[in-house]
mmCIF file of C-alpha atoms in Angstrom:
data_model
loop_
_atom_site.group_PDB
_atom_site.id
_atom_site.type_symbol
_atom_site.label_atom_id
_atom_site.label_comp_id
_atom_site.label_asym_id
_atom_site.label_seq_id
_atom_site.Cartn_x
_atom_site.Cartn_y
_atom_site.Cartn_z
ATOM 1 C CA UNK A 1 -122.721 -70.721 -75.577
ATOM 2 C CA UNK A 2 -125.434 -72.194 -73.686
ATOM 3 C CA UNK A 3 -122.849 -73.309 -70.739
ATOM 4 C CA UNK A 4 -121.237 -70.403 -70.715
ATOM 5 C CA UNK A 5 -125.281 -69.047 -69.923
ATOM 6 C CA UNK A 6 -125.691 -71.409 -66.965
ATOM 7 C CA UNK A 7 -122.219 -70.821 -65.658
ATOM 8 C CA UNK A 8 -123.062 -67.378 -65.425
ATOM 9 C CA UNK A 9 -126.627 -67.788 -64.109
ATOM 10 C CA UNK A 10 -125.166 -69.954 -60.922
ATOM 11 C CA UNK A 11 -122.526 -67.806 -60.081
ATOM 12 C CA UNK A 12 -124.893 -64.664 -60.220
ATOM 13 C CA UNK A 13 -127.786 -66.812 -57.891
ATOM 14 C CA UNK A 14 -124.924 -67.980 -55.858
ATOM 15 C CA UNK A 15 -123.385 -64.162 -54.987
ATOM 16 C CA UNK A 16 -127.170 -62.958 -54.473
ATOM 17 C CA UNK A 17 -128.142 -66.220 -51.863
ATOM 18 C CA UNK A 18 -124.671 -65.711 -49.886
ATOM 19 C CA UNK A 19 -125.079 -61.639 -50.027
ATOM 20 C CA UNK A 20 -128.751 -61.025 -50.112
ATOM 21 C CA UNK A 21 -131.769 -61.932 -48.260
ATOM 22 C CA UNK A 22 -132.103 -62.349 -44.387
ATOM 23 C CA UNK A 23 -128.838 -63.540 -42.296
ATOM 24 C CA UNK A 24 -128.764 -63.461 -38.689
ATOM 25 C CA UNK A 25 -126.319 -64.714 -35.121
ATOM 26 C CA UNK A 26 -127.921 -65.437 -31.974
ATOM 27 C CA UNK A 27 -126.417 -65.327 -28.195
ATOM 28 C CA UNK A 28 -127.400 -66.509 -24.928
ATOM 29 C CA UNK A 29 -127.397 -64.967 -21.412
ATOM 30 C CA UNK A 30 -127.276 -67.479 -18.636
ATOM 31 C CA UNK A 31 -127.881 -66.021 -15.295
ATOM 32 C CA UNK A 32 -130.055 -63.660 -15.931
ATOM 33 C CA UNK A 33 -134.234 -63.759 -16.033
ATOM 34 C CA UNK A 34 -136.003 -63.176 -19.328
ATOM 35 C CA UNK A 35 -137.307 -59.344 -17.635
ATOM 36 C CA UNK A 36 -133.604 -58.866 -17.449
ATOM 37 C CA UNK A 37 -132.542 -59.572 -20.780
ATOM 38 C CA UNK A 38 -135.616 -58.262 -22.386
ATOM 39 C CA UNK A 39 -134.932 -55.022 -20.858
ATOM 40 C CA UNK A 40 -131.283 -54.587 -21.910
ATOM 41 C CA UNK A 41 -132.458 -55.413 -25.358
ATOM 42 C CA UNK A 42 -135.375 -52.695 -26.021
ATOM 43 C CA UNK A 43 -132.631 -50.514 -24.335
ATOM 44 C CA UNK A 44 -129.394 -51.498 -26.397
ATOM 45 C CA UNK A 45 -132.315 -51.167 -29.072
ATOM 46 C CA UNK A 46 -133.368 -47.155 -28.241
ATOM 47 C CA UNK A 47 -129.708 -46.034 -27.330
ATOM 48 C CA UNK A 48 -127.343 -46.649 -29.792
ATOM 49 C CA UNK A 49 -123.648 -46.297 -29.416
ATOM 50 C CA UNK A 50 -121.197 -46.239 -32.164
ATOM 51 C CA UNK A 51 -117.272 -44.915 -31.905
ATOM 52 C CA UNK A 52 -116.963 -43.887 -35.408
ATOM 53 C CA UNK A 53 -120.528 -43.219 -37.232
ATOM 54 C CA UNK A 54 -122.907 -40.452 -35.670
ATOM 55 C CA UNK A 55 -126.766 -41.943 -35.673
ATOM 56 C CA UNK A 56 -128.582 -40.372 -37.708
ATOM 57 C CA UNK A 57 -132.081 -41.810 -37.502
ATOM 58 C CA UNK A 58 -133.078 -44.853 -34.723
ATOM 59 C CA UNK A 59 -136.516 -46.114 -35.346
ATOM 60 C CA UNK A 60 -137.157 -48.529 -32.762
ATOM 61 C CA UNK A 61 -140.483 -50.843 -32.498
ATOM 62 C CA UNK A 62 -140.644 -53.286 -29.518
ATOM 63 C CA UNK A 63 -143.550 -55.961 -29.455
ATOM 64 C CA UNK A 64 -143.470 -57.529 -26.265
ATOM 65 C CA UNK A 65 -146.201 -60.319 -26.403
ATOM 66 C CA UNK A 66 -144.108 -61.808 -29.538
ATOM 67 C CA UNK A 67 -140.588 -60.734 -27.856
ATOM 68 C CA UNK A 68 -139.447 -59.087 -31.229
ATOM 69 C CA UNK A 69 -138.098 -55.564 -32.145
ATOM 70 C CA UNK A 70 -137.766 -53.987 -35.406
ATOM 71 C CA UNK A 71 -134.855 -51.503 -35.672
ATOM 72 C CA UNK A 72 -133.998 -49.142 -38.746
ATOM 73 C CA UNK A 73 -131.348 -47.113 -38.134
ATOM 74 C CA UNK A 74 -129.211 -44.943 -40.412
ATOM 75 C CA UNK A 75 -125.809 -43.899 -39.497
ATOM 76 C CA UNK A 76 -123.449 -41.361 -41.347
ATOM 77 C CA UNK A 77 -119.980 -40.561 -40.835
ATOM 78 C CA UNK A 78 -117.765 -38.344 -42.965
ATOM 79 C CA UNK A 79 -114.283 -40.239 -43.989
ATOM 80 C CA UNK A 80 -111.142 -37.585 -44.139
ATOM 81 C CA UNK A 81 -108.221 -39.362 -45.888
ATOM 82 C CA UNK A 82 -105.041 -36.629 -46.376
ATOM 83 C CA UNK A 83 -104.622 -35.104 -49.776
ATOM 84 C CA UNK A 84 -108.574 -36.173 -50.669
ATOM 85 C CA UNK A 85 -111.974 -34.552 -50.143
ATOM 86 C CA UNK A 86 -114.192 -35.805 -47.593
ATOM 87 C CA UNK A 87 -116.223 -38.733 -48.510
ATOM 88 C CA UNK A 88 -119.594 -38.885 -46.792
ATOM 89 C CA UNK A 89 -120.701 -42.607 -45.972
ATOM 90 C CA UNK A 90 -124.369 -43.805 -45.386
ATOM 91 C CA UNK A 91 -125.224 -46.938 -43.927
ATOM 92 C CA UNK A 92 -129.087 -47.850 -43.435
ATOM 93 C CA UNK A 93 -129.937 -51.258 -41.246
ATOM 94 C CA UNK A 94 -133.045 -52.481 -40.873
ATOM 95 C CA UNK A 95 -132.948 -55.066 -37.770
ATOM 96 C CA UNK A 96 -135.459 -57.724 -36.620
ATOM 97 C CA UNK A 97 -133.924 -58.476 -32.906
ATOM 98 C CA UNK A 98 -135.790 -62.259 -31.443
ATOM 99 C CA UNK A 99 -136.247 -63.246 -27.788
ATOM 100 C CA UNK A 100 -136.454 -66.746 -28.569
ATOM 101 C CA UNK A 101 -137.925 -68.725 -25.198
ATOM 102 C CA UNK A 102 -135.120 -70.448 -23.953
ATOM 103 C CA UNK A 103 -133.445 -71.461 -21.044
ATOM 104 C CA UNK A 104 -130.677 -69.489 -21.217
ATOM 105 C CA UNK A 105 -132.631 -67.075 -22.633
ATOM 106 C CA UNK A 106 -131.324 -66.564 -26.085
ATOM 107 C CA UNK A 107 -132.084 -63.461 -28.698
ATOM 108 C CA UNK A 108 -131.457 -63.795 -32.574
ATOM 109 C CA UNK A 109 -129.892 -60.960 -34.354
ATOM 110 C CA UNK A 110 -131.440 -60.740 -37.998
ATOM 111 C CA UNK A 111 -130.792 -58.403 -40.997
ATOM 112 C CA UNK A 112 -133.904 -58.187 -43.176
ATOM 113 C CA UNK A 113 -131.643 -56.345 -45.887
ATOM 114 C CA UNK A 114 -129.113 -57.893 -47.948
ATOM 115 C CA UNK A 115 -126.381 -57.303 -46.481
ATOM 116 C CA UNK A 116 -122.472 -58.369 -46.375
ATOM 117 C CA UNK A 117 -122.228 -61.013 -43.559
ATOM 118 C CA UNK A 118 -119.113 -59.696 -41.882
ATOM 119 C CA UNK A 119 -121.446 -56.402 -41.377
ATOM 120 C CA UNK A 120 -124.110 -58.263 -40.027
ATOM 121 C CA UNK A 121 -121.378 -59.915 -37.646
ATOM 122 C CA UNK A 122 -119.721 -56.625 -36.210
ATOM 123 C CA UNK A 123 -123.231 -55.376 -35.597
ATOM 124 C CA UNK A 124 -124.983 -58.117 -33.814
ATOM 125 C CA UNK A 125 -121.518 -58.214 -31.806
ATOM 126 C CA UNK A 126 -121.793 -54.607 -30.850
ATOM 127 C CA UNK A 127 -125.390 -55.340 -30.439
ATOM 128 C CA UNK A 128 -125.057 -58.397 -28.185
ATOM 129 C CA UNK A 129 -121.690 -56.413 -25.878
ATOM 130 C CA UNK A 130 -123.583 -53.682 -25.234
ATOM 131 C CA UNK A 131 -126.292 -55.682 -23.813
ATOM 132 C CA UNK A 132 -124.125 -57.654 -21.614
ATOM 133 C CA UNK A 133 -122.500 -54.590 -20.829
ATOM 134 C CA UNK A 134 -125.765 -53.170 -19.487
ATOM 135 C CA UNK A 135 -126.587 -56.709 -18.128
ATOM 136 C CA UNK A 136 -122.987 -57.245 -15.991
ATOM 137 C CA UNK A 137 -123.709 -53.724 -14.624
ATOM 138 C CA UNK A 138 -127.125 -54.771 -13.237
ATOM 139 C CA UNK A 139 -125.413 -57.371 -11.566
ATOM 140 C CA UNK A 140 -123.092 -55.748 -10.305
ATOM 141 C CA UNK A 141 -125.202 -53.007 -8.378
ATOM 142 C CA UNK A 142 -127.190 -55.913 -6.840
ATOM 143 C CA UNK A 143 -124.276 -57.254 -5.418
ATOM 144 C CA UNK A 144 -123.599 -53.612 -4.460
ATOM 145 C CA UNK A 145 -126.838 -53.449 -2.882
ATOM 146 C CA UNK A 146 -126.127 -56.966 -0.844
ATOM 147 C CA UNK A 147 -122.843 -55.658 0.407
ATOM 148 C CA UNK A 148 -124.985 -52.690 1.629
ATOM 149 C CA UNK A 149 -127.637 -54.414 3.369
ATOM 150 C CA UNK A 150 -124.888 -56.829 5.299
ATOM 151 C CA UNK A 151 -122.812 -53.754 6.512
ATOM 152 C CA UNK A 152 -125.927 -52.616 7.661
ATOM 153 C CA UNK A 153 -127.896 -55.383 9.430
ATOM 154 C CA UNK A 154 -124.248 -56.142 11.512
#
């Protein structure tokens, strides 16, 4: 009886340490300047873009002097399978987003809610592709902007 107690106690602690508490994923950005990168996160951050959940409430806070934002957001979405009624869905994140001083610069990605770790996966990864969408396209109009100037100077 007593095994059967602790076999059941380290299994639950087990499930609540690999679902619960903090997880997080970092990336880096080489080539661009910590202004840069700090900018397309407090941006990514404040403008939210999801294909198949509608925001429905982005808190943002950005801290600069520590490099950290805190993010809650709550998105909803209403799933229509045939023959069913609709199912309305509710997720609420609460996101700690880290400018760790690096060279590359490199930002950490944190959940501070438990949280299934494939989630926290697909939403750093949307997280960290829309900043280096935003990021590419800054480079990209700078080059545009050199291409300018040289057709102009000759």
């Amino acid at each position: 009886m007593r095994s059967r107690l602790i076999q059941t106690f380290a299994l639950t602690m087990t499930a609540v340490i690999i679902l619960g508490g903090c997880s997080n994923r970092t990336a880096t950005f080489p080539g661009h300047s910590d202004p840069e990168v700090w900018n397309a996160m407090v941006t990514v951050a404040e403008n939210p873009v999801y294909d198949d959940w509608h925001v429905f409430e982005n808190e943002v806070r950005a801290i600069r002097p520590e490099g950290r934002i805190e993010i809650l957001r709550i998105l909803r979405r209403d799933l229509v399978r045939v023959g069913q009624d609709p199912l309305r869905q509710v997720e609420e994140w609460k996101f700690r987003v880290q400018f760790l001083h690096t060279d590359p610069p490199t930002i950490q990605f944190t959940a501070r809610q438990g949280a299934i770790p494939a989630h926290l996966w697909r939403e750093a990864d949307r997280y960290f592709a829309d900043m280096r969408t935003i990021l590419d396209r800054e480079v990209n109009e700078v080059e545009l902007i050199e291409v300018v100037e040289e057709i102009v100077e000759e």
